[in-house]
Short mmCIF file of N, CA and C in Angstrom, two decimals:
data_model
loop_
_atom_site.label_atom_id
_atom_site.label_comp_id
_atom_site.label_asym_id
_atom_site.label_seq_id
_atom_site.Cartn_x
_atom_site.Cartn_y
_atom_site.Cartn_z
N MET A 1 0.85 -1.17 0.00
CA MET A 1 0.00 0.00 0.00
C MET A 1 0.89 1.24 0.00
N THR A 2 0.73 2.09 -0.98
CA THR A 2 1.51 3.32 -1.05
C THR A 2 0.83 4.40 -0.23
N THR A 3 1.54 5.50 -0.07
CA THR A 3 0.98 6.62 0.69
C THR A 3 -0.29 7.13 0.05
N PHE A 4 -0.33 7.15 -1.28
CA PHE A 4 -1.49 7.71 -1.97
C PHE A 4 -2.70 6.79 -1.93
N ASP A 5 -2.50 5.50 -1.64
CA ASP A 5 -3.64 4.58 -1.55
C ASP A 5 -4.52 4.90 -0.35
N ARG A 6 -3.96 5.58 0.66
CA ARG A 6 -4.74 5.88 1.85
C ARG A 6 -5.73 7.01 1.62
N TYR A 7 -5.50 7.81 0.61
CA TYR A 7 -6.37 8.97 0.38
C TYR A 7 -7.45 8.61 -0.61
N GLU A 8 -8.65 9.02 -0.31
CA GLU A 8 -9.75 8.81 -1.22
C GLU A 8 -10.06 10.13 -1.89
N TYR A 9 -10.00 10.14 -3.20
CA TYR A 9 -10.29 11.35 -3.95
C TYR A 9 -11.63 11.22 -4.64
N TRP A 10 -12.20 12.35 -4.98
CA TRP A 10 -13.43 12.34 -5.72
C TRP A 10 -13.14 11.87 -7.14
N PRO A 11 -14.11 11.23 -7.78
CA PRO A 11 -13.87 10.80 -9.16
C PRO A 11 -13.65 12.01 -10.06
N GLU A 12 -12.82 11.85 -11.06
CA GLU A 12 -12.55 12.94 -12.00
C GLU A 12 -13.73 13.12 -12.91
N PRO A 13 -14.07 14.25 -13.41
CA PRO A 13 -13.58 15.52 -12.89
C PRO A 13 -14.30 15.87 -11.61
N TYR A 14 -13.65 16.67 -10.77
CA TYR A 14 -14.23 17.10 -9.49
C TYR A 14 -15.38 18.05 -9.78
N THR A 15 -16.53 17.76 -9.24
CA THR A 15 -17.68 18.65 -9.40
C THR A 15 -18.32 18.88 -8.05
N ALA A 16 -18.85 20.05 -7.87
CA ALA A 16 -19.56 20.37 -6.63
C ALA A 16 -20.56 21.46 -6.95
N GLU A 17 -21.66 21.44 -6.21
CA GLU A 17 -22.63 22.50 -6.37
C GLU A 17 -22.19 23.66 -5.49
N VAL A 18 -21.91 24.79 -6.14
CA VAL A 18 -21.41 25.95 -5.41
C VAL A 18 -22.25 27.15 -5.80
N ASP A 19 -22.67 27.89 -4.81
CA ASP A 19 -23.43 29.11 -5.01
C ASP A 19 -22.49 30.18 -5.56
N GLN A 20 -23.01 31.14 -6.35
CA GLN A 20 -22.19 32.21 -6.90
C GLN A 20 -21.52 33.02 -5.79
N VAL A 21 -22.20 33.24 -4.69
CA VAL A 21 -21.61 33.98 -3.58
C VAL A 21 -20.42 33.22 -3.02
N ASP A 22 -20.54 31.89 -2.95
CA ASP A 22 -19.43 31.08 -2.47
C ASP A 22 -18.23 31.19 -3.39
N LEU A 23 -18.45 31.27 -4.69
CA LEU A 23 -17.34 31.39 -5.62
C LEU A 23 -16.55 32.67 -5.40
N VAL A 24 -17.26 33.73 -5.06
CA VAL A 24 -16.60 35.01 -4.81
C VAL A 24 -15.81 34.95 -3.52
N ASN A 25 -16.36 34.31 -2.50
CA ASN A 25 -15.74 34.30 -1.17
C ASN A 25 -14.78 33.14 -0.94
N MET A 26 -14.59 32.27 -1.93
CA MET A 26 -13.78 31.08 -1.70
C MET A 26 -12.65 31.03 -2.71
N GLY A 27 -11.43 30.81 -2.22
CA GLY A 27 -10.29 30.65 -3.11
C GLY A 27 -9.68 29.29 -2.91
N GLN A 28 -9.12 28.73 -3.98
CA GLN A 28 -8.46 27.43 -3.88
C GLN A 28 -6.97 27.62 -4.10
N TYR A 29 -6.18 27.02 -3.22
CA TYR A 29 -4.73 27.14 -3.28
C TYR A 29 -4.12 25.76 -3.15
N ASN A 30 -3.13 25.47 -3.98
CA ASN A 30 -2.40 24.22 -3.84
C ASN A 30 -1.50 24.31 -2.62
N VAL A 31 -1.04 23.17 -2.12
CA VAL A 31 -0.31 23.09 -0.86
C VAL A 31 0.88 24.03 -0.84
N GLN A 32 1.71 24.00 -1.87
CA GLN A 32 2.91 24.84 -1.88
C GLN A 32 2.57 26.32 -1.79
N GLU A 33 1.58 26.74 -2.56
CA GLU A 33 1.15 28.13 -2.54
C GLU A 33 0.57 28.50 -1.17
N ALA A 34 -0.20 27.58 -0.59
CA ALA A 34 -0.78 27.83 0.74
C ALA A 34 0.30 27.96 1.80
N LYS A 35 1.37 27.16 1.68
CA LYS A 35 2.47 27.24 2.64
C LYS A 35 3.15 28.61 2.57
N THR A 36 3.34 29.13 1.36
CA THR A 36 4.04 30.41 1.23
C THR A 36 3.14 31.59 1.57
N LYS A 37 1.81 31.42 1.46
CA LYS A 37 0.88 32.51 1.71
C LYS A 37 0.03 32.28 2.95
N LEU A 38 0.48 31.46 3.89
CA LEU A 38 -0.35 31.08 5.02
C LEU A 38 -0.85 32.30 5.80
N SER A 39 0.02 33.24 6.09
CA SER A 39 -0.39 34.42 6.84
C SER A 39 -1.49 35.18 6.10
N GLU A 40 -1.33 35.36 4.80
CA GLU A 40 -2.34 36.05 4.00
C GLU A 40 -3.66 35.27 3.99
N LEU A 41 -3.57 33.95 3.88
CA LEU A 41 -4.78 33.13 3.88
C LEU A 41 -5.51 33.23 5.22
N LEU A 42 -4.76 33.27 6.30
CA LEU A 42 -5.39 33.40 7.62
C LEU A 42 -6.10 34.75 7.76
N HIS A 43 -5.52 35.81 7.19
CA HIS A 43 -6.20 37.11 7.20
C HIS A 43 -7.51 37.03 6.41
N MET A 44 -7.48 36.33 5.29
CA MET A 44 -8.69 36.17 4.48
C MET A 44 -9.77 35.45 5.29
N VAL A 45 -9.36 34.39 5.99
CA VAL A 45 -10.31 33.61 6.80
C VAL A 45 -10.87 34.47 7.92
N GLU A 46 -10.02 35.29 8.55
CA GLU A 46 -10.50 36.17 9.62
C GLU A 46 -11.54 37.15 9.12
N ARG A 47 -11.44 37.55 7.84
CA ARG A 47 -12.44 38.45 7.25
C ARG A 47 -13.74 37.73 6.93
N GLY A 48 -13.73 36.39 7.00
CA GLY A 48 -14.94 35.63 6.72
C GLY A 48 -14.90 34.82 5.44
N ASP A 49 -13.79 34.92 4.68
CA ASP A 49 -13.67 34.13 3.46
C ASP A 49 -13.37 32.67 3.81
N GLU A 50 -13.72 31.78 2.91
CA GLU A 50 -13.36 30.38 3.05
C GLU A 50 -12.25 30.08 2.06
N VAL A 51 -11.27 29.29 2.48
CA VAL A 51 -10.13 28.96 1.64
C VAL A 51 -10.05 27.45 1.50
N ILE A 52 -9.92 26.99 0.26
CA ILE A 52 -9.78 25.56 -0.02
C ILE A 52 -8.31 25.26 -0.28
N ILE A 53 -7.79 24.23 0.39
CA ILE A 53 -6.43 23.77 0.16
C ILE A 53 -6.52 22.51 -0.69
N ALA A 54 -5.75 22.49 -1.76
CA ALA A 54 -5.81 21.38 -2.71
C ALA A 54 -4.44 20.72 -2.82
N ARG A 55 -4.44 19.46 -3.16
CA ARG A 55 -3.22 18.71 -3.46
C ARG A 55 -3.35 18.25 -4.90
N GLY A 56 -2.49 18.75 -5.75
CA GLY A 56 -2.54 18.38 -7.16
C GLY A 56 -3.85 18.82 -7.82
N GLY A 57 -4.39 19.94 -7.38
CA GLY A 57 -5.63 20.45 -7.95
C GLY A 57 -6.89 19.82 -7.39
N ARG A 58 -6.75 18.88 -6.48
CA ARG A 58 -7.92 18.22 -5.88
C ARG A 58 -8.15 18.76 -4.47
N PRO A 59 -9.34 19.28 -4.19
CA PRO A 59 -9.62 19.84 -2.86
C PRO A 59 -9.43 18.80 -1.76
N VAL A 60 -8.74 19.21 -0.71
CA VAL A 60 -8.46 18.31 0.41
C VAL A 60 -9.01 18.87 1.72
N ALA A 61 -8.88 20.19 1.92
CA ALA A 61 -9.29 20.78 3.20
C ALA A 61 -9.89 22.16 2.96
N LYS A 62 -10.66 22.60 3.95
CA LYS A 62 -11.27 23.93 3.87
C LYS A 62 -10.93 24.67 5.16
N LEU A 63 -10.38 25.88 5.02
CA LEU A 63 -10.12 26.73 6.17
C LEU A 63 -11.31 27.65 6.36
N VAL A 64 -11.87 27.64 7.55
CA VAL A 64 -13.00 28.52 7.86
C VAL A 64 -12.73 29.18 9.20
N LYS A 65 -13.36 30.32 9.42
CA LYS A 65 -13.19 31.06 10.66
C LYS A 65 -13.84 30.31 11.81
N LEU A 66 -13.14 30.24 12.92
CA LEU A 66 -13.70 29.63 14.12
C LEU A 66 -14.55 30.65 14.84
N GLU A 67 -15.71 30.25 15.24
CA GLU A 67 -16.59 31.12 16.01
C GLU A 67 -16.33 30.86 17.49
N ARG A 68 -16.28 31.92 18.26
CA ARG A 68 -16.10 31.76 19.70
C ARG A 68 -17.32 31.07 20.29
N PRO A 69 -17.10 30.14 21.20
CA PRO A 69 -18.26 29.48 21.83
C PRO A 69 -19.03 30.48 22.69
N LEU A 70 -20.31 30.23 22.82
CA LEU A 70 -21.13 31.08 23.66
C LEU A 70 -20.74 30.89 25.12
N LYS A 71 -20.77 31.98 25.86
CA LYS A 71 -20.43 31.90 27.27
C LYS A 71 -21.58 31.23 28.01
N ARG A 72 -21.22 30.22 28.80
CA ARG A 72 -22.24 29.50 29.57
C ARG A 72 -22.42 30.15 30.93
N THR A 73 -23.62 30.09 31.41
CA THR A 73 -23.88 30.58 32.76
C THR A 73 -24.07 29.38 33.68
N LEU A 74 -23.56 29.52 34.87
CA LEU A 74 -23.74 28.44 35.84
C LEU A 74 -25.19 28.41 36.30
N GLY A 75 -25.62 27.27 36.72
CA GLY A 75 -26.98 27.14 37.22
C GLY A 75 -27.98 26.84 36.13
N PHE A 76 -27.51 26.31 35.00
CA PHE A 76 -28.42 26.03 33.90
C PHE A 76 -29.39 24.90 34.21
N LEU A 77 -29.11 24.13 35.28
CA LEU A 77 -30.03 23.06 35.67
C LEU A 77 -31.16 23.56 36.56
N GLY A 78 -31.01 24.77 37.04
CA GLY A 78 -32.03 25.31 37.93
C GLY A 78 -31.80 24.81 39.34
N PRO A 79 -32.67 25.20 40.23
CA PRO A 79 -32.49 24.78 41.63
C PRO A 79 -32.72 23.27 41.76
N LEU A 80 -31.84 22.63 42.49
CA LEU A 80 -31.96 21.19 42.73
C LEU A 80 -32.35 20.97 44.19
N ASP A 81 -33.22 20.04 44.41
CA ASP A 81 -33.61 19.70 45.76
C ASP A 81 -32.68 18.60 46.27
N VAL A 82 -31.60 19.01 46.92
CA VAL A 82 -30.64 18.06 47.46
C VAL A 82 -31.04 17.80 48.91
N PRO A 83 -31.25 16.52 49.25
CA PRO A 83 -31.65 16.23 50.63
C PRO A 83 -30.54 16.62 51.60
N ALA A 84 -30.93 17.06 52.78
CA ALA A 84 -29.98 17.52 53.79
C ALA A 84 -29.02 16.41 54.21
N GLU A 85 -29.47 15.15 54.19
CA GLU A 85 -28.59 14.05 54.62
C GLU A 85 -27.43 13.84 53.64
N ALA A 86 -27.47 14.42 52.46
CA ALA A 86 -26.36 14.30 51.51
C ALA A 86 -25.12 15.00 52.04
N PHE A 87 -25.29 15.96 52.95
CA PHE A 87 -24.16 16.72 53.48
C PHE A 87 -23.69 16.21 54.84
N GLU A 88 -24.34 15.18 55.33
CA GLU A 88 -23.92 14.62 56.62
C GLU A 88 -22.72 13.71 56.41
N PRO A 89 -21.85 13.58 57.43
CA PRO A 89 -20.69 12.70 57.30
C PRO A 89 -21.11 11.25 57.08
N MET A 90 -20.23 10.48 56.43
CA MET A 90 -20.50 9.06 56.18
C MET A 90 -20.36 8.28 57.47
N THR A 91 -21.14 7.22 57.54
CA THR A 91 -20.99 6.31 58.67
C THR A 91 -19.74 5.46 58.40
N GLY A 92 -19.28 4.75 59.41
CA GLY A 92 -18.10 3.88 59.25
C GLY A 92 -18.32 2.83 58.17
N GLU A 93 -19.52 2.27 58.13
CA GLU A 93 -19.83 1.24 57.13
C GLU A 93 -19.80 1.83 55.71
N GLU A 94 -20.37 3.03 55.54
CA GLU A 94 -20.37 3.69 54.23
C GLU A 94 -18.94 4.03 53.80
N LYS A 95 -18.11 4.47 54.77
CA LYS A 95 -16.73 4.80 54.45
C LYS A 95 -15.97 3.56 54.00
N ASP A 96 -16.17 2.44 54.69
CA ASP A 96 -15.50 1.20 54.30
C ASP A 96 -15.90 0.78 52.89
N LEU A 97 -17.19 0.90 52.55
CA LEU A 97 -17.66 0.57 51.19
C LEU A 97 -17.04 1.51 50.16
N TRP A 98 -16.92 2.79 50.54
CA TRP A 98 -16.37 3.77 49.62
C TRP A 98 -14.90 3.50 49.30
N GLU A 99 -14.14 3.05 50.30
CA GLU A 99 -12.72 2.84 50.15
C GLU A 99 -12.35 1.48 49.60
N GLN A 100 -13.31 0.62 49.36
CA GLN A 100 -13.00 -0.69 48.79
C GLN A 100 -12.48 -0.53 47.37
N PRO A 101 -11.51 -1.36 46.97
CA PRO A 101 -11.02 -1.28 45.60
C PRO A 101 -12.08 -1.75 44.61
N LEU A 102 -12.04 -1.18 43.43
CA LEU A 102 -12.98 -1.60 42.38
C LEU A 102 -12.54 -2.93 41.81
N THR A 103 -13.48 -3.80 41.56
CA THR A 103 -13.13 -5.10 40.99
C THR A 103 -13.73 -5.26 39.62
#
């Protein structure tokens, strides 16, 4: 098995349904060109453009801008009714069961 056998390529010729707006906002660069222009490509992605990286003219990867995750607020489960005995110390028997090794 050669290195290239591991990669699955689309059948020739490569076709995809692309919207006209996508064509304007998307550029395709071969690996060598992408390596030399990486900083410029990252600036394009930061502006919202999508960049396709190709190997031998065949698309392999797409660079897209990462969106920051939404900030979570604590307490999303709401108030929980925790019984008061949950905060009491363990009995000797409960402690012995807790400290037993898992089998």
